[in-house]
Short mmCIF file of C-alpha atoms in Angstrom, two decimals:
data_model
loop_
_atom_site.label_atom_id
_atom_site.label_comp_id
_atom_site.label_asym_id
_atom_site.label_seq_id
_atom_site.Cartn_x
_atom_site.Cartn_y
_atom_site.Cartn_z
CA UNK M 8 22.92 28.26 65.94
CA UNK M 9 19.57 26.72 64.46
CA UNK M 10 20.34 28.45 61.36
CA UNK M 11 24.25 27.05 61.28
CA UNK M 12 22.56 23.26 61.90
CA UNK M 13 20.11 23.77 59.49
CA UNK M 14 22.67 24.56 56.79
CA UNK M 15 24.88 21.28 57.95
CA UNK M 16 21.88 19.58 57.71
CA UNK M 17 20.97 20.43 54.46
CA UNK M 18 24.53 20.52 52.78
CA UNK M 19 25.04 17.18 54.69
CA UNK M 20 21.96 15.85 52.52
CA UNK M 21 22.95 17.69 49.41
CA UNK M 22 26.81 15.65 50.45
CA UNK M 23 24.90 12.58 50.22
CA UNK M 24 22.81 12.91 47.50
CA UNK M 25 26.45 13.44 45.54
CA UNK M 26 27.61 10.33 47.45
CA UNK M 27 24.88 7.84 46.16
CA UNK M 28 25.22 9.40 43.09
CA UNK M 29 28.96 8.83 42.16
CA UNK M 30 27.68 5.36 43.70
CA UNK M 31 25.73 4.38 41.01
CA UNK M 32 27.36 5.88 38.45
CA UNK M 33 30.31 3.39 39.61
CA UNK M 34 28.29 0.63 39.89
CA UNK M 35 26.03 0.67 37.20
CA UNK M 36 28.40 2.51 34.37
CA UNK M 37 31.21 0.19 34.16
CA UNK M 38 28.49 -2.56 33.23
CA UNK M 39 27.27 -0.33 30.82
CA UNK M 40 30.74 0.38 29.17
CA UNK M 41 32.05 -2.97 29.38
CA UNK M 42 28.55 -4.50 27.51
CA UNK M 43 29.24 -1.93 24.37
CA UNK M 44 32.74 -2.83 24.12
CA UNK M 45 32.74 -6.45 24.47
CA UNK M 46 29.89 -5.93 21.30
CA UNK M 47 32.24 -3.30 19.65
CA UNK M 48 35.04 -6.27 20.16
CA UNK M 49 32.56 -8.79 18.96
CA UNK M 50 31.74 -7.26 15.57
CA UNK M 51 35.49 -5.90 15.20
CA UNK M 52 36.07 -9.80 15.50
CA UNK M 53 33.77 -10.01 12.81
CA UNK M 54 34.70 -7.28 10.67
CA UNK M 55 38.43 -8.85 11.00
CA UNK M 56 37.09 -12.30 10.09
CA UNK M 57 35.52 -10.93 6.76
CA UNK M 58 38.63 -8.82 5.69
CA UNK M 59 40.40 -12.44 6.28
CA UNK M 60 38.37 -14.68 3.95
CA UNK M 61 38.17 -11.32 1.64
CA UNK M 62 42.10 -11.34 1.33
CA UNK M 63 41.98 -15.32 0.72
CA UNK M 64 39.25 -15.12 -1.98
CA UNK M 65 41.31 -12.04 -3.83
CA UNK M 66 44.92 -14.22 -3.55
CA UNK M 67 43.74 -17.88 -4.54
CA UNK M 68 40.12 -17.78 -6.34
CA UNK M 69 41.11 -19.83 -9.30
CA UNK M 70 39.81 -16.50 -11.53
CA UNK M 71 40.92 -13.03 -10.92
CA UNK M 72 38.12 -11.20 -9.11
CA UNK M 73 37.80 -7.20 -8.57
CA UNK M 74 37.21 -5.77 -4.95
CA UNK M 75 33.83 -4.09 -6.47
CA UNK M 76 32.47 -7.77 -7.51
CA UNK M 77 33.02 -9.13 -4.00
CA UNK M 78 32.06 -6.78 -1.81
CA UNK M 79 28.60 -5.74 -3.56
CA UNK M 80 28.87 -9.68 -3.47
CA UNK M 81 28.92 -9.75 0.26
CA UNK M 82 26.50 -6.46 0.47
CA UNK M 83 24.04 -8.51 -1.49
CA UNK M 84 24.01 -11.75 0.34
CA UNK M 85 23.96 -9.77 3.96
CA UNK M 86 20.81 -8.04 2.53
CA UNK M 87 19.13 -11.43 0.97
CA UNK M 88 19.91 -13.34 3.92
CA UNK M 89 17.19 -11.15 6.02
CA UNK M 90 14.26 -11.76 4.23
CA UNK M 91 13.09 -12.49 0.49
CA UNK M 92 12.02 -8.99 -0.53
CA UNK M 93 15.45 -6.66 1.21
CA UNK M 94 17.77 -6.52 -1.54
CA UNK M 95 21.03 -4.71 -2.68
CA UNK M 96 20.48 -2.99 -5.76
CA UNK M 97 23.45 -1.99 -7.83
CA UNK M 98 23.01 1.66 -9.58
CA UNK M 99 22.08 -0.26 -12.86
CA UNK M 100 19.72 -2.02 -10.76
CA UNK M 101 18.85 0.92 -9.08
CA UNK M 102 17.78 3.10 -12.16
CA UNK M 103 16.21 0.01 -14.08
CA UNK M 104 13.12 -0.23 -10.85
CA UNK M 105 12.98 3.57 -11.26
CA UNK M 106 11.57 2.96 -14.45
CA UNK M 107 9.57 0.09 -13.57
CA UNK M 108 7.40 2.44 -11.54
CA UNK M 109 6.64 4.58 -14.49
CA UNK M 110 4.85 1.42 -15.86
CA UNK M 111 7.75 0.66 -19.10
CA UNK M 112 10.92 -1.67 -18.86
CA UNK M 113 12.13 -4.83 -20.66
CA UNK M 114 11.85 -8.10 -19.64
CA UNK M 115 9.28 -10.78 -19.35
CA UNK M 116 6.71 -9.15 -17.40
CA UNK M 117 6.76 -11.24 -14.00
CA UNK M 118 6.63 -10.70 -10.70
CA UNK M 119 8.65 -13.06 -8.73
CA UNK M 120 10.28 -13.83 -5.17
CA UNK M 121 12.40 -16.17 -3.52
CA UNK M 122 11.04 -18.98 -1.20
CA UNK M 123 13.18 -22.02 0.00
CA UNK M 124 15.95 -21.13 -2.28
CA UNK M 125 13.60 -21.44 -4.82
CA UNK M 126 12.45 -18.50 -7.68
CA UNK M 127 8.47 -18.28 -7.23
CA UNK M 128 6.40 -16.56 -9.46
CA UNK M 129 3.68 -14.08 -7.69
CA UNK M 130 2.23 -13.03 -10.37
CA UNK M 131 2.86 -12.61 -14.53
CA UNK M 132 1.65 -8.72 -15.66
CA UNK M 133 -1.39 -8.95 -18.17
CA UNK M 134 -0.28 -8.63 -21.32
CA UNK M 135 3.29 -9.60 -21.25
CA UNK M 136 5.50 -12.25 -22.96
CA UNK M 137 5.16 -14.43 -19.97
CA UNK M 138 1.06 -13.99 -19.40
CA UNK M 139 0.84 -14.91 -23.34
CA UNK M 140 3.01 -17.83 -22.64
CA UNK M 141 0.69 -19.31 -19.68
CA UNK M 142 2.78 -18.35 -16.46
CA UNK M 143 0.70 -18.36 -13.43
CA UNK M 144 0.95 -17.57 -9.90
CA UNK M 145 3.02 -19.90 -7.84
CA UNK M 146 4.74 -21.42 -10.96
CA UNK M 147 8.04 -22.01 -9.72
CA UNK M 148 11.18 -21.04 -12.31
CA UNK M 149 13.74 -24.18 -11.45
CA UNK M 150 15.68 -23.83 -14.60
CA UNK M 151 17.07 -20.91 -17.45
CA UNK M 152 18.63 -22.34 -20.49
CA UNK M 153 18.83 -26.01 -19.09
CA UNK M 154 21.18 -25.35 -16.41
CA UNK M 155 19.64 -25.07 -12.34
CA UNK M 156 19.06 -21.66 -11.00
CA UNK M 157 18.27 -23.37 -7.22
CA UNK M 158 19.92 -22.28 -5.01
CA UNK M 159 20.50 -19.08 -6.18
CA UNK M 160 20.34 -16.03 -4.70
CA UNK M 161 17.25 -13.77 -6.22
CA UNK M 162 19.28 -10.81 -8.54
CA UNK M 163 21.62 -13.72 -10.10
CA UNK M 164 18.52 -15.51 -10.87
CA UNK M 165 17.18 -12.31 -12.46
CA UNK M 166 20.05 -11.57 -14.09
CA UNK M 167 19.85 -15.23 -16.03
CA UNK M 168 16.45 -14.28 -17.45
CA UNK M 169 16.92 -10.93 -18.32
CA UNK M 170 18.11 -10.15 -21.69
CA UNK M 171 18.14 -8.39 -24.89
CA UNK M 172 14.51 -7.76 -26.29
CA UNK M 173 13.38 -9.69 -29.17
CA UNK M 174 15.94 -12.64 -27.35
CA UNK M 175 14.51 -16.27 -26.46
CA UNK M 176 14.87 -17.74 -23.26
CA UNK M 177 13.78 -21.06 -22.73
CA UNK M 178 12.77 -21.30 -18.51
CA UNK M 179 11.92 -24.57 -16.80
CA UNK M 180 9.11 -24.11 -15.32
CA UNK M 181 7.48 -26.52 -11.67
CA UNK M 182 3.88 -26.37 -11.10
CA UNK M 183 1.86 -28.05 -8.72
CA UNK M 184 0.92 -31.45 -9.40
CA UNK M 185 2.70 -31.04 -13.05
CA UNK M 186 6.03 -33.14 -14.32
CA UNK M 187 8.67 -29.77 -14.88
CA UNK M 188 8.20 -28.43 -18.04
CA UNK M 189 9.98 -25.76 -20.55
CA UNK M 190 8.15 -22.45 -21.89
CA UNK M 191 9.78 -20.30 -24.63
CA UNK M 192 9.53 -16.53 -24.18
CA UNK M 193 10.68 -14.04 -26.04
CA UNK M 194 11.76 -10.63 -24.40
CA UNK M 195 10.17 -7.96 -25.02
CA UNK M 196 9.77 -3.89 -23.79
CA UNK M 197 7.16 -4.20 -20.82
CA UNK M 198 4.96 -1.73 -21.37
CA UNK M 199 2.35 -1.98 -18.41
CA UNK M 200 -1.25 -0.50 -18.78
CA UNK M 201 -2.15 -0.63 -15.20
CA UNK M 202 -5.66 0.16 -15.71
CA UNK M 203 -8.41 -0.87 -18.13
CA UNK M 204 -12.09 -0.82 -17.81
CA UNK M 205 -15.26 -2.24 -19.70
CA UNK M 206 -19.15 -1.72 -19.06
CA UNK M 207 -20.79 -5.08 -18.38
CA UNK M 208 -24.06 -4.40 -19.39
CA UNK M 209 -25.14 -1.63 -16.26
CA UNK M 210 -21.91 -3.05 -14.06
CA UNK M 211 -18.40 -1.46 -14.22
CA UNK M 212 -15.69 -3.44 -14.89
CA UNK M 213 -11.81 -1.98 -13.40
CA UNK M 214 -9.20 -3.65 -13.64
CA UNK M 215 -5.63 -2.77 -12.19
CA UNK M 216 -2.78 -4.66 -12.83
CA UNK M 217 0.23 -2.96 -10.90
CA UNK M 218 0.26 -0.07 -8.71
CA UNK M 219 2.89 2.12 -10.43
CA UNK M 220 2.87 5.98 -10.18
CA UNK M 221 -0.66 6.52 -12.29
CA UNK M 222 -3.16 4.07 -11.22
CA UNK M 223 -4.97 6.41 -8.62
CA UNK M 224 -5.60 9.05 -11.54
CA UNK M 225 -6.42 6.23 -14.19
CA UNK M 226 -8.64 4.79 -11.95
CA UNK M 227 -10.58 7.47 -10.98
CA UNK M 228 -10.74 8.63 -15.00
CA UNK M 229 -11.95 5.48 -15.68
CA UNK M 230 -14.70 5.14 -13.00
CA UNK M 231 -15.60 8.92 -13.77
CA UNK M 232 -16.40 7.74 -17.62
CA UNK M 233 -18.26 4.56 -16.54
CA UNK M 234 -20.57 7.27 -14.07
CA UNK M 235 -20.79 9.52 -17.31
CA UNK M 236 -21.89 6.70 -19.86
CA UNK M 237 -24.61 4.70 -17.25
CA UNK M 238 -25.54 7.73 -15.35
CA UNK M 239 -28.39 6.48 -13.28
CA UNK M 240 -28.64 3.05 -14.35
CA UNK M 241 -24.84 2.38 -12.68
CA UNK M 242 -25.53 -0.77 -10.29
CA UNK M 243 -22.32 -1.18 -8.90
CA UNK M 244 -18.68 -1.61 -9.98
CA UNK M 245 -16.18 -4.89 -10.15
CA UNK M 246 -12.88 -3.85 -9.00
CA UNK M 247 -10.51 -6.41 -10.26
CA UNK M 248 -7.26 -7.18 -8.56
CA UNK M 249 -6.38 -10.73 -9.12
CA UNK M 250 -2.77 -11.45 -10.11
CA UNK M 251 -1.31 -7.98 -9.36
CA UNK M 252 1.57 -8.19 -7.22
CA UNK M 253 1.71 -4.79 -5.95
CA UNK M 254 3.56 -2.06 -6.05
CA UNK M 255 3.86 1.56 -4.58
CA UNK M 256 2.26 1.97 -1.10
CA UNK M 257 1.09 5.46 -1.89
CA UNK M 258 -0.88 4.30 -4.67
CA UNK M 259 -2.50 1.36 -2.97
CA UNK M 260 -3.07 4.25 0.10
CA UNK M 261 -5.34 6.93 -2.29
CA UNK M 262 -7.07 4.19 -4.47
CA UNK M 263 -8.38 2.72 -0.92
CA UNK M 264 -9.20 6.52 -0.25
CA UNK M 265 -11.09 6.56 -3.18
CA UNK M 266 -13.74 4.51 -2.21
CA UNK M 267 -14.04 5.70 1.62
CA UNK M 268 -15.66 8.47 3.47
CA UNK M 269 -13.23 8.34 6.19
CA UNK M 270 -11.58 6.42 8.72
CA UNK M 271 -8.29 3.44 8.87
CA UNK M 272 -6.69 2.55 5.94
CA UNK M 273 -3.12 1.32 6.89
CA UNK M 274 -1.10 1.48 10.00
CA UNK M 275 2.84 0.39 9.42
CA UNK M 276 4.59 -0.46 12.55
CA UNK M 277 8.83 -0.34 12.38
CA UNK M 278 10.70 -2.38 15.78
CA UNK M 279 10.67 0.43 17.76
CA UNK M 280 7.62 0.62 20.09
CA UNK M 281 7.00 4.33 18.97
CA UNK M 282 7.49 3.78 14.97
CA UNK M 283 4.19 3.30 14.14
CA UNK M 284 2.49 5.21 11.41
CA UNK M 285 -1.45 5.28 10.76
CA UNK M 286 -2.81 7.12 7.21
CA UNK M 287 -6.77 7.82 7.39
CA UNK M 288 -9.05 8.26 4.75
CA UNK M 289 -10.50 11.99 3.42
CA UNK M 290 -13.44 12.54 2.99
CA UNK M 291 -15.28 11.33 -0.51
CA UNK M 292 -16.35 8.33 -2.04
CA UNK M 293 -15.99 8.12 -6.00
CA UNK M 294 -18.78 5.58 -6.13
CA UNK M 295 -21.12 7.41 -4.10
CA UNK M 296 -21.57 3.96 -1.92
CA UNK M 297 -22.56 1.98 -4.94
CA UNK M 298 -22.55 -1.64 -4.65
CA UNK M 299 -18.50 -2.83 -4.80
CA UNK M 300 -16.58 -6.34 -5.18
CA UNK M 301 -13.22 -6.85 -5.42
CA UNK M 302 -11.75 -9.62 -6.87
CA UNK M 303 -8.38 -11.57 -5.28
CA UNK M 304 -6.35 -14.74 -5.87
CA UNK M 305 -3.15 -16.14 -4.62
CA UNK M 306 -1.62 -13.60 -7.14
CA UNK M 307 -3.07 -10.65 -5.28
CA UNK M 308 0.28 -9.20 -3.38
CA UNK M 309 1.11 -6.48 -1.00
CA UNK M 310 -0.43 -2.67 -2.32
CA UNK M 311 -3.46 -5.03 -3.24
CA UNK M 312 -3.60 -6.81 -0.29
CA UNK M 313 -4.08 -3.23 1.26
CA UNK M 314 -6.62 -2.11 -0.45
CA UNK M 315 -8.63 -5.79 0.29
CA UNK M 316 -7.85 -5.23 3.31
CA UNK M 317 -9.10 -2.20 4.42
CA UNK M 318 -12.10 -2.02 2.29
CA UNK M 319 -12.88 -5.66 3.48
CA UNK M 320 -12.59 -4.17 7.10
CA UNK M 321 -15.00 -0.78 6.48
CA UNK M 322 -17.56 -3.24 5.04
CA UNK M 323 -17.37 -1.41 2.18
CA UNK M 324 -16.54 -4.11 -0.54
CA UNK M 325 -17.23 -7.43 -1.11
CA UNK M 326 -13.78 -9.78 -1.39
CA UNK M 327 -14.20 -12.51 -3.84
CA UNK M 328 -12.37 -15.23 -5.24
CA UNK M 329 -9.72 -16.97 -3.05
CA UNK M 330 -6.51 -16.41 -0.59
CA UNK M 331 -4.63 -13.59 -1.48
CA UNK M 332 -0.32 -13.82 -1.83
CA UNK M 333 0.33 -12.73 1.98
CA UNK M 334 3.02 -10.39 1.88
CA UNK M 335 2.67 -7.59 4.67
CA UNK M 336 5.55 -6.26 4.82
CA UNK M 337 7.02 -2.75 3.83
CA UNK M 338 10.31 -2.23 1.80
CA UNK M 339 12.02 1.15 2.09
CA UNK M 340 14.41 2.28 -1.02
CA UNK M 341 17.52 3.75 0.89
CA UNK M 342 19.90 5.42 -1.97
CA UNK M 343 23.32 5.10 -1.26
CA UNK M 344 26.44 6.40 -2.06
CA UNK M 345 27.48 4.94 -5.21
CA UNK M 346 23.82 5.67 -6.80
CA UNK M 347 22.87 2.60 -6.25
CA UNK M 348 20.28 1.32 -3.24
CA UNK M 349 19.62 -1.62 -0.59
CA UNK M 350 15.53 -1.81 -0.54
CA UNK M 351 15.29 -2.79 3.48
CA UNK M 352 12.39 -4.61 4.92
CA UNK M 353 11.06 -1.53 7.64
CA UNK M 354 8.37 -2.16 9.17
CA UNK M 355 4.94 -4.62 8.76
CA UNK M 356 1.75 -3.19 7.57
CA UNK M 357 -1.50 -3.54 9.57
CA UNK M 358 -4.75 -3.38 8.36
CA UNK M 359 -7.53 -1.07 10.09
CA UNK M 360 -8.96 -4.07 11.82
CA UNK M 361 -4.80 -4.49 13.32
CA UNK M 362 -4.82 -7.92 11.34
CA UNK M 363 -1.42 -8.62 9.73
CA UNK M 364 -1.48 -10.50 6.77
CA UNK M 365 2.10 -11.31 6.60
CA UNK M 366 2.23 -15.13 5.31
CA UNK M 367 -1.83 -15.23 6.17
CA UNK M 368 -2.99 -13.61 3.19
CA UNK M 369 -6.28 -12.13 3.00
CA UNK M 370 -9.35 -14.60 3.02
CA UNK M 371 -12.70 -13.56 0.62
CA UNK M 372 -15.55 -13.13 2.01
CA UNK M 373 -16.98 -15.35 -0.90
CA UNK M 374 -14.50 -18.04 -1.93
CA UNK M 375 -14.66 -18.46 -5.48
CA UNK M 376 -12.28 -20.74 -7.22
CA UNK M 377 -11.28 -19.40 -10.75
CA UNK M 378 -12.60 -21.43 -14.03
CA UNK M 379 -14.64 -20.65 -17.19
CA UNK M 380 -18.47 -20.27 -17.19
CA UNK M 381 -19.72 -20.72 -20.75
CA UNK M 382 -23.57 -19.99 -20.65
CA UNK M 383 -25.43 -22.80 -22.51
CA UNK M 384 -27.69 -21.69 -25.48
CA UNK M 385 -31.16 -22.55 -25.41
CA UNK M 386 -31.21 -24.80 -28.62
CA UNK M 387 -34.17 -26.93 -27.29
CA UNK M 388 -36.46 -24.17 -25.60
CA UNK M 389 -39.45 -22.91 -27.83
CA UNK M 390 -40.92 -20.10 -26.87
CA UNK M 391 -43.54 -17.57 -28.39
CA UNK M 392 -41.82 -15.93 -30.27
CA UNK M 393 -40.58 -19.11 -32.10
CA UNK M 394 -43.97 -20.06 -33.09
CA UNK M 395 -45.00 -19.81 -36.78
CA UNK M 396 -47.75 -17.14 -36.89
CA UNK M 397 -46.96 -15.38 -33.69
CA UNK M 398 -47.32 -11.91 -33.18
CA UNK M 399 -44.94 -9.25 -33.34
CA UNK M 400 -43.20 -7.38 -30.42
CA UNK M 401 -44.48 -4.23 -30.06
CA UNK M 402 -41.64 -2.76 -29.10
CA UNK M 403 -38.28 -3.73 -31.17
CA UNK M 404 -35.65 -5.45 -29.77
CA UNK M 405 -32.54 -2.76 -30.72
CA UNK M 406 -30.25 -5.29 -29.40
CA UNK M 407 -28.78 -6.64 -32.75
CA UNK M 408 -27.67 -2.96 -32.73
CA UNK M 409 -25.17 -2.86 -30.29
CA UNK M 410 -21.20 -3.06 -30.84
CA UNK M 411 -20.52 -6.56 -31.83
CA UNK M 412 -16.77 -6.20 -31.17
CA UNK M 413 -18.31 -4.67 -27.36
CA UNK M 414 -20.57 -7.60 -27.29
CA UNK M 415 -17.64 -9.86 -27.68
CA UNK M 416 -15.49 -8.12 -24.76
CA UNK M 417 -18.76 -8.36 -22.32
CA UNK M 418 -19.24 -12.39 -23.61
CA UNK M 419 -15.51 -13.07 -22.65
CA UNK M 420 -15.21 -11.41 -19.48
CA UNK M 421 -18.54 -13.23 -18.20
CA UNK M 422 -16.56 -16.64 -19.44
CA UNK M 423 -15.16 -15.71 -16.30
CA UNK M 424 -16.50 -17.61 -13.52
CA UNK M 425 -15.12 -15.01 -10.49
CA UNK M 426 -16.44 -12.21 -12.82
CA UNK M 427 -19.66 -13.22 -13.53
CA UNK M 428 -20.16 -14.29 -10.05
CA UNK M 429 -19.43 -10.93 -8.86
CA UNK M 430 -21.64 -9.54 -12.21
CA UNK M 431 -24.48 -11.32 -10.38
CA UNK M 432 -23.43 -10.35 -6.96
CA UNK M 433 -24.41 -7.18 -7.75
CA UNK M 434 -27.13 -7.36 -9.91
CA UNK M 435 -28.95 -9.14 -6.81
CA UNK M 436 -28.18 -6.26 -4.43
CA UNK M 437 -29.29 -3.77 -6.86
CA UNK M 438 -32.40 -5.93 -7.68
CA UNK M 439 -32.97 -6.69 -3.58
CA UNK M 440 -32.90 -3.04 -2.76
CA UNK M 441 -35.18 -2.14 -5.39
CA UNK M 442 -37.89 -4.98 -4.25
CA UNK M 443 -37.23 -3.73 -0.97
CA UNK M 444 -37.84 -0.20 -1.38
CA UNK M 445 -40.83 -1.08 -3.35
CA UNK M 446 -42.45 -3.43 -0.68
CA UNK M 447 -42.06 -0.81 1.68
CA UNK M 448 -43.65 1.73 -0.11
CA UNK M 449 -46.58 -0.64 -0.92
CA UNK M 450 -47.02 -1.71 2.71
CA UNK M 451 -46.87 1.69 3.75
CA UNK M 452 -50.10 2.54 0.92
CA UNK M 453 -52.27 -0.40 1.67
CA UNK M 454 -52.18 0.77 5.53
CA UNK M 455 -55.50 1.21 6.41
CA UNK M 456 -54.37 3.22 9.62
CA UNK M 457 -51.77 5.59 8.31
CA UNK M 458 -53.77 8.53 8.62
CA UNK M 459 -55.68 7.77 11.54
CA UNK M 460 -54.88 9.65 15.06
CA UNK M 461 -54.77 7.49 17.50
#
């Protein structure tokens, strides 16, 4: 009998439990259902809505217009409407940034974005037909050929300035506290060298001016030569990044590994909670924790932003100059089916410290504005050696030996007032450490009590 209760009991429960579950499932499921399809009716609204104005454009547009133009029409201004940097790229389009990354296209060598309706200029490449024609960051392109390009959306824009090489296109250029002015470029094959390096007397001098798919490996050729040439008189390295607007994230991720022994350099984070992604450092520092600056400006953008960043954060580098660009976000290249692409904003990147820098920039830790430093010649100074009868050196000055041409290159660069300030940066940490090290060691002899036990 016990055993013939229990079993009521029990299937009386398990009755129940089926009960409150057919329960909810009716009370919370139809909810459920009826949210998805009123949005599946709200976007088939929409859908409908677009395949109405499409059908009006193709009957009574004063011109005859092809499906393909107005739909990668609509594709592209769904895409720019998000943000500045998501785009539609056509396969033309598509192929021509492939070969962008491989550091060789045509054009006039600048870097440029969208902002109020607006073509801005981040940054013009070293080198190219519009750095030779004085383009600077910010410079904003309000005109192509006399006619208006505000207003339009960002490819159109490009398309007006692209051309033929050899071509001229005359661009009307707006810059800060300037009257509108027109510059004269001629188009050429962009042909980027995205590193260079000189020896500043016992300083190395890098300079990177994209991050396409060789910097890392030029970069660490060219600091290995610098090592090999200075050997033990290396005092620290200038790692110049002003005016480079970026480029591939993996390449801004290993030259930042470059210089660190381990820990942070990037974490991206998607709009999902979970899509986060965090890339560490190996172990391995290429300049053996020599003294390092890096030099930034409002042309700084994105992969160099990165690499500020995160060696700003490790206290491993010194950032001078002034506010970098501020763009920290991360585009994803999604081919699709007609061999084109849509690059998609995906996610924000983070630096180790979990600052964003997304419309912040990244600030120096010396603020240096940019201008030229010519160092005076001492006409008026008499010294010694000036003085008629004096005697010789005993050592001679080999210094008229030198490179002239190399001479000129160091004299130039040191023009530079954000240079040379980061020259003499670290010629005073060398010089402090060495005075340092000294003093100690000279305290440590004139101790009177050093070998004493107490």
């Amino acid at each position: 009998m016990n055993i013939i209760f229990k079993n009521i009991l029990k299937n009386g429960y398990f009755i129940f439990g089926i009960f409150l579950f057919t329960v909810l499932i009716l009370s919370f499921t139809p909810n459920h259902f009826l949210n998805a399809q009123n949005n599946r009716q709200e976007t088939y609204k929409q859908l409908s809505l677009f395949g109405d104005i499409f059908e009006r454009v193709k009957e009574q547009y004063v011109e005859e217009i092809s499906d393909k133009e107005l739909i990668e029409a609509a594709i592209s201004g769904m895409l720019q409407s998000l943000d500045p940097h998501s785009a539609y790229l056509s396969a033309d389009d598509y192929s021509e940034m492939q070969v962008k990354t491989k550091g060789s296209f045509g054009g006039l060598g600048i870097e440029i974005t969208l902002e109020n309706g607006v073509v801005k200029v981040v940054s013009p490449i070293d080198d190219t037909p519009a750095f030779k024609a004085g383009m600077k960051p910010g410079d904003l392109i309000i005109g192509v050929e006399g006619e208006s390009i505000r207003g339009l959306p960002l490819n159109e824009a490009v398309e007006k300035l692209r051309g033929p090489i050899g071509t001229k296109v005359k661009i009307t250029v707006l810059r800060k506290d300037e009257d509108p002015f027109d510059l004269e470029i001629i188009r050429d094959k962009i042909k980027i060298r995205s590193v260079r390096y000189e020896i500043i007397n016992n300083v190395g001098y890098v300079r990177l001016t994209t991050f396409s798919q060789t910097t890392t490996s030029s970069m660490v050729s060219n600091i290995e030569t610098i090592k090999d040439k200075l050997g033990d008189k290396l005092e620290g390295l200038i790692l110049d990044l002003r005016n480079n607007p970026g480029g591939l994230l993996n390449q801004s991720i290993s030259v930042t590994d470059a210089f660190l022994n381990n820990g942070e350099i990037v974490s991206t984070k998607g709009r999902g909670k979970s899509d986060i992604e965090r890339t560490f450092a190996k172990p391995g520092d290429i300049l053996e924790n020599y003294p390092l600056v890096i030099l930034i400006n409002n042309g700084s953008a994105s992969a160099s932003e990165i690499v500020a960043g995160a060696l700003k954060d490790h206290g491993r580098a010194i950032i001078l100059g002034t506010r970098s660009f501020g763009k920290g976000s991360v585009q994803s290249i999604i081919p699709i089916s007609n061999s084109g692409a849509i690059r998609l904003t995906t996610s924000r990147y983070y630096t180790p410290s979990g600052i964003s820098i997304q419309a912040k920039g990244i600030e120096p830790d010396i603020v240096v504005e940019a201008g030229i430093t010519k160092k005076k010649k001492e006409k008026s100074s008499v010294r010694e050696e000036n003085l008629r009868g004096a005697l010789d050196k005993k050592e001679k000055d080999n210094s008229n030996n030198d490179n002239s041409e190399s001479l000129t290159k160091i004299e130039k660069l040191l023009e530079d007032n954000q240079i040379s300030r980061a020259y003499d940066l670290i010629r005073g940490i060398k010089l402090y450490g060495k005075k340092n090290s000294l003093n100690k060691k000279k305290l440590v002899n004139q101790n009177p009590h050093k070998n004493k036990i107490g």
